[in-house]
XYZ file of C-alpha atoms in Angstrom:
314
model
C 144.189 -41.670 185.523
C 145.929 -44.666 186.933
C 145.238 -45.273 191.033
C 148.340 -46.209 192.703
C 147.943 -47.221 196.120
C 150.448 -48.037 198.422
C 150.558 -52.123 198.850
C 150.875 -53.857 202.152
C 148.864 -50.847 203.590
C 145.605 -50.165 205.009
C 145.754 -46.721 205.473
C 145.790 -44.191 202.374
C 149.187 -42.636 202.119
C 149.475 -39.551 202.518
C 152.287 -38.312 200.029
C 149.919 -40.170 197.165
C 148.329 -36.824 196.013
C 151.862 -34.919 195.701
C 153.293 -38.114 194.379
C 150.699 -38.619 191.167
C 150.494 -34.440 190.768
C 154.476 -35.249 189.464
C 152.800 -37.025 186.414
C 152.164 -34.445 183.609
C 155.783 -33.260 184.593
C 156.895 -36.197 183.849
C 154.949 -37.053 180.735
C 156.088 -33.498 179.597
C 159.870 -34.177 180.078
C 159.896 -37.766 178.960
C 157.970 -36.711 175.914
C 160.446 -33.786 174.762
C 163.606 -36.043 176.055
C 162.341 -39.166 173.570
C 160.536 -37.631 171.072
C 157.525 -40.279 171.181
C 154.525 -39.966 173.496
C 154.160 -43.968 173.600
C 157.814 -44.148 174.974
C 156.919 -41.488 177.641
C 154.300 -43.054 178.778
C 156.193 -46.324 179.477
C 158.757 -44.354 180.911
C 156.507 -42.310 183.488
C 155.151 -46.481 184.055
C 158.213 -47.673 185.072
C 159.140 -44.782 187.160
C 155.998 -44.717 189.408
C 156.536 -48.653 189.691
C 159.825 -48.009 191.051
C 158.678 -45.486 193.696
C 156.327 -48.220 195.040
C 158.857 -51.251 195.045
C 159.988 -49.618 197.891
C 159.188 -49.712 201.249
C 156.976 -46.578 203.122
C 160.396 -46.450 205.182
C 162.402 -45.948 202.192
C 159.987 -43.386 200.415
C 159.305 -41.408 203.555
C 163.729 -41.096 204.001
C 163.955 -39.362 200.050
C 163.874 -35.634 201.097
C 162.123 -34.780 197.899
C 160.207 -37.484 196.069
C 159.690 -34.662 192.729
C 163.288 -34.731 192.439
C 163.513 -38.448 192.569
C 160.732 -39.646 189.942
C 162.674 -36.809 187.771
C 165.964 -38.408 188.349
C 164.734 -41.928 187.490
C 163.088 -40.947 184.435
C 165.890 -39.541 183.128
C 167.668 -42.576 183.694
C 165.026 -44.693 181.791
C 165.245 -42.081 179.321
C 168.730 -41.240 178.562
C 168.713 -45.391 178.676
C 166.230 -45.736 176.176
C 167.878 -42.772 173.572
C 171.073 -45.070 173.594
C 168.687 -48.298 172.825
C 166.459 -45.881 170.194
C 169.506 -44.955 168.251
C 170.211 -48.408 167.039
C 166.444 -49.112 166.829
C 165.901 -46.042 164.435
C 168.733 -47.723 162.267
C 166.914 -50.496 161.561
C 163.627 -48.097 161.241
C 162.205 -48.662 157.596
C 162.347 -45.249 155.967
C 162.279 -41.808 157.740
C 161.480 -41.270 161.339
C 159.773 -38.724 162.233
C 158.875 -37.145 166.049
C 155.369 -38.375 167.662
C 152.985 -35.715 166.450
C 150.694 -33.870 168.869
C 147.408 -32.606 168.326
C 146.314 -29.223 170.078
C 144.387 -30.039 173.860
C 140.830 -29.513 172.280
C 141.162 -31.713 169.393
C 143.035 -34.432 171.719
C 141.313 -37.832 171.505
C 142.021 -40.884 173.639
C 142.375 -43.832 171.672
C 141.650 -46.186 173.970
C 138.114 -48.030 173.404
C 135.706 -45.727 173.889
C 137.472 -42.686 172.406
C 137.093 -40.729 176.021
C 138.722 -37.293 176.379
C 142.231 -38.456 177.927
C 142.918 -37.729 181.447
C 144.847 -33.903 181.520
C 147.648 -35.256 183.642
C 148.310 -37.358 180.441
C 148.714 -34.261 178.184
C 151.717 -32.371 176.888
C 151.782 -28.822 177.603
C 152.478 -27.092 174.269
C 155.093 -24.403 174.015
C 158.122 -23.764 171.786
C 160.127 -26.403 173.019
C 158.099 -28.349 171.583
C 157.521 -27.833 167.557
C 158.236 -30.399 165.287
C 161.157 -28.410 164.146
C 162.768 -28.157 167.450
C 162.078 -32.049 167.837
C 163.689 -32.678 164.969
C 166.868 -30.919 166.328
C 166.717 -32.430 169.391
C 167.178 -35.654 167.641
C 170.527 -35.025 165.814
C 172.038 -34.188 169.941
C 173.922 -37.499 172.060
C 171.560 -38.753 174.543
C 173.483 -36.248 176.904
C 173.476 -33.355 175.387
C 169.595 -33.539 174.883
C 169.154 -34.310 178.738
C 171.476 -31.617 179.472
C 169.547 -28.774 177.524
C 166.105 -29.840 178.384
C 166.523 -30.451 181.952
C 168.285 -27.309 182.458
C 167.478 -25.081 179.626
C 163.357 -26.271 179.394
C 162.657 -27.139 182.701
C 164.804 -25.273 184.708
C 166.955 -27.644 186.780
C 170.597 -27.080 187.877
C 173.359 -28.744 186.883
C 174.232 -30.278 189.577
C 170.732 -32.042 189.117
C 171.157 -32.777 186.040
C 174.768 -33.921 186.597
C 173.211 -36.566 188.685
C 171.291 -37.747 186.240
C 173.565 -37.808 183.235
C 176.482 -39.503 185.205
C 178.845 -36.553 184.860
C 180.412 -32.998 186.462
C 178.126 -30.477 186.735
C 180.805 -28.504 184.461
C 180.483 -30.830 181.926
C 176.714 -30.939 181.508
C 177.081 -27.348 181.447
C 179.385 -27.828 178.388
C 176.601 -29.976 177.352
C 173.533 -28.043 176.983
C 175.852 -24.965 175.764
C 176.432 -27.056 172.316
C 173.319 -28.755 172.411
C 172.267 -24.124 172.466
C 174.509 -23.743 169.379
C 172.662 -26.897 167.724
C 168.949 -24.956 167.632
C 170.649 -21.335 166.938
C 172.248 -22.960 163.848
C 169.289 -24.982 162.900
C 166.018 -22.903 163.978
C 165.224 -19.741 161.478
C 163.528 -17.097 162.570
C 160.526 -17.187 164.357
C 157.248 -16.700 162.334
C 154.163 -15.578 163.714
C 151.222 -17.885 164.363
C 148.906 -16.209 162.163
C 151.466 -15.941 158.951
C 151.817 -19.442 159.126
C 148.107 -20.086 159.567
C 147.498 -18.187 156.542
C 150.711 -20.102 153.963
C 149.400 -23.481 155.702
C 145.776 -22.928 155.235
C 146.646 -21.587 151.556
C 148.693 -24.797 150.663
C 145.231 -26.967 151.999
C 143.472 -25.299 149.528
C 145.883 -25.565 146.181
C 146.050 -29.628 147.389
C 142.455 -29.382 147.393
C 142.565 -28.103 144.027
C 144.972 -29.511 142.644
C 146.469 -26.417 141.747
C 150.368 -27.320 141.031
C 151.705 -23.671 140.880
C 150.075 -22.293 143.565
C 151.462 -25.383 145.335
C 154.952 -24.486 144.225
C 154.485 -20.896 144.831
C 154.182 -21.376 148.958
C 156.718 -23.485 148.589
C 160.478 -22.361 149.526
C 162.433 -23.627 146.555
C 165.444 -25.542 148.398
C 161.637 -26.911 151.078
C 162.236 -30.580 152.177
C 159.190 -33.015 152.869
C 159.845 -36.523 154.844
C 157.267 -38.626 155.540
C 157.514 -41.166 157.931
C 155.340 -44.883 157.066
C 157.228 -46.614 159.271
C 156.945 -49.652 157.365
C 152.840 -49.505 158.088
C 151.695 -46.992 155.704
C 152.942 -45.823 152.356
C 155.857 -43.371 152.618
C 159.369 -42.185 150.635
C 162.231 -43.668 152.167
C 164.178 -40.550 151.384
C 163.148 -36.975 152.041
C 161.952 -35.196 148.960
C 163.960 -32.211 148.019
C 162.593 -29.147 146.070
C 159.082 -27.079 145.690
C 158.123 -29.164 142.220
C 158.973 -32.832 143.480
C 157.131 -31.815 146.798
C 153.753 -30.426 144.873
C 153.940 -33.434 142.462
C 154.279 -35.814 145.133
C 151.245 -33.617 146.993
C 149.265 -34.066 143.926
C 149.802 -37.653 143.806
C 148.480 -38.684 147.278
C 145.311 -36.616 146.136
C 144.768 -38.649 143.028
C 144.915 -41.840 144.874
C 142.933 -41.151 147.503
C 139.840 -38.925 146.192
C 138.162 -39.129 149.199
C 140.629 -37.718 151.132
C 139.505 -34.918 153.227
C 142.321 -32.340 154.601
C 141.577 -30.459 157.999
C 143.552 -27.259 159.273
C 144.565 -28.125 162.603
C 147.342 -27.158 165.681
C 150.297 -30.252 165.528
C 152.603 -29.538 168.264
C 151.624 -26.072 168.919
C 151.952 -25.189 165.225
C 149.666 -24.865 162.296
C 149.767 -27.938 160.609
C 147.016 -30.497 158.347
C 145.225 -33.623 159.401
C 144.516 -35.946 156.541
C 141.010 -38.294 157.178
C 140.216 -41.020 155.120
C 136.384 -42.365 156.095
C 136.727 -40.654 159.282
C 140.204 -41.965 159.973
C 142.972 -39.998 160.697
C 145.504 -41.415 158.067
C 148.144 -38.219 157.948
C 148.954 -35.506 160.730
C 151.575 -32.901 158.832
C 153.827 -30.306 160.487
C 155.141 -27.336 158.807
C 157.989 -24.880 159.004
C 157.156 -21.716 157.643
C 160.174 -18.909 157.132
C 158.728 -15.607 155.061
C 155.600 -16.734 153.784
C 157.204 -20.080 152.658
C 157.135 -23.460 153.717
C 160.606 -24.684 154.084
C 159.923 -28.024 155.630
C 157.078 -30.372 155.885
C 157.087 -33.491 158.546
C 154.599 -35.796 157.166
C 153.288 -38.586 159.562
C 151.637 -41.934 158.691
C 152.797 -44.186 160.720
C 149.109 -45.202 162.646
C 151.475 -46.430 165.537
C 152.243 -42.706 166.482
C 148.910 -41.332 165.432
C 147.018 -42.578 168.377
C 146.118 -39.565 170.044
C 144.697 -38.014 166.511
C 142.630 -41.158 165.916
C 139.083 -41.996 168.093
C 138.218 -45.488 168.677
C 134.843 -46.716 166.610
C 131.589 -45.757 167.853
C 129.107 -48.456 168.360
């Protein structure tokens, strides 16, 4: 972890500890707020370099310094989701959510490949599945600050008014379409070990090659979209339909015979990691609704696979 110290100071300050425990909650809420763990990072950055371009005056008059790094990253953030919007339009092909691998398989990719630092980690729960991602990123900037401030995390709206730059009726207004967004959106939730099971079946008909058992876990109307960002190979379009999806599954495999597919958790989900000579080249997220897979997110940007992929051995 990063060691902020208080400049212009002998003495240790003595709010440091509470100050720095703030950081997983805000990598957590920047990460869910912009959909990209990079971005979060930068955010929680910025914020902490805020907190000490003040004075010790200035820090020691905020009444609760929590509630202040929370404000400002929201700020940065709900900044940044305007800016992203017309950077995703000039995004080449689909873009996809930064996928997260489970706490035990998480690798630091900077040089060394050392465990990363737990105040860096996202805590995975249900707010944070590729689906609901995904859904997130069809809400305004304010409507997705509304919900997971107050909705996720908890905080009132009169916090979260504060933050968005509007009544606390309005935010309230807000989150509640932001609520009818998922309910429309999410289907019904599948068990862990179901999904397991149709994800870990699909791994083995790719393996295989197996084209109608690959259709067969399929949901007819499933969608795929892989996102290359302009890095990696990738369909521009989402591919619609159980046949076009196992023919384009098939297709990856005979190009890349060396590919070897591992089962592992993607943002607290079931999901496959795709290695080519040890590199993590693919992370995919799936959606499973009654034994089918109705959507697959498909990852291969190496930009936003960072946390999947260790840095060379020597």
């Amino acid at each position: 972890m990063t060691t902020y110290s208080q400049p212009g100071h002998g003495q240790p300050d003595p709010g440091l500890s509470a100050i720095v425990s703030e950081r997983r909650q805000l990598i957590n809420l920047a990460y869910r707020l912009l959909g990209s763990l990079a971005d979060a990072e930068d955010v929680v950055q910025e914020t902490y370099a805020r907190w000490y371009a003040m004075s010790r005056q200035q820090q020691q008059a905020i009444e609760s310094p929590g509630a202040w790094l929370t404000k400002v990253a929201g700020r940065i953030c709900l900044d940044l989701l305007g800016s992203a919007r017309a950077r995703r339009e000039s995004y080449v092909g689909e873009w996809i959510p930064e996928p997260l691998p489970d706490h035990t398989e998480w690798i630091n990719g900077r040089p060394g490949g050392t465990t990363a630092d737990p105040a860096d980690r996202v805590t995975l729960d249900e707010s944070i599945n590729m689906a609901f991602l995904v859904v997130l990123e069809s809400m305004t900037p304010a409507e997705r600050i509304a919900f997971i401030l107050h909705d996720v995390f908890g905080y009132p709206f009169a916090e979260v008014a504060e933050i968005v730059g509007r009544t606390p009726a309005a935010c309230r207004q807000l989150a509640s379409s932001a609520r009818r967004r998922i309910r429309a959106s999410q289907p019904p939730a599948t068990p862990a070990a179901p999904s397991s099971s149709t994800v870990r079946d699909f791994k083995q008909a790719w393996e295989a090659k197996n084209i109608d058992a690959l259709i067969a876990l399929l949901d007819p109307d499933a969608t795929a979209i892989v996102d290359g960002g302009g890095l990696a190979s990738a369909g521009l379009r989402p591919i619609e339909g159980s046949e076009q999806i196992a023919r384009y599954v098939l297709t990856i495999a005979s190009r890349a015979p060396d590919l070897t597919i591992l089962e592992r958790t993607v943002n607290g989900q079931p999901g496959l990691v795709a290695q080519q000579d040890g590199v993590t080249v693919t992370v995919a997220a799936f959606d499973v609704t009654n034994d089918r897979i109705k959507h697959i997110w498909a990852v291969r940007n190496p930009e936003k696979l960072r946390p999947w992929t260790a840095s060379p051995q020597h």
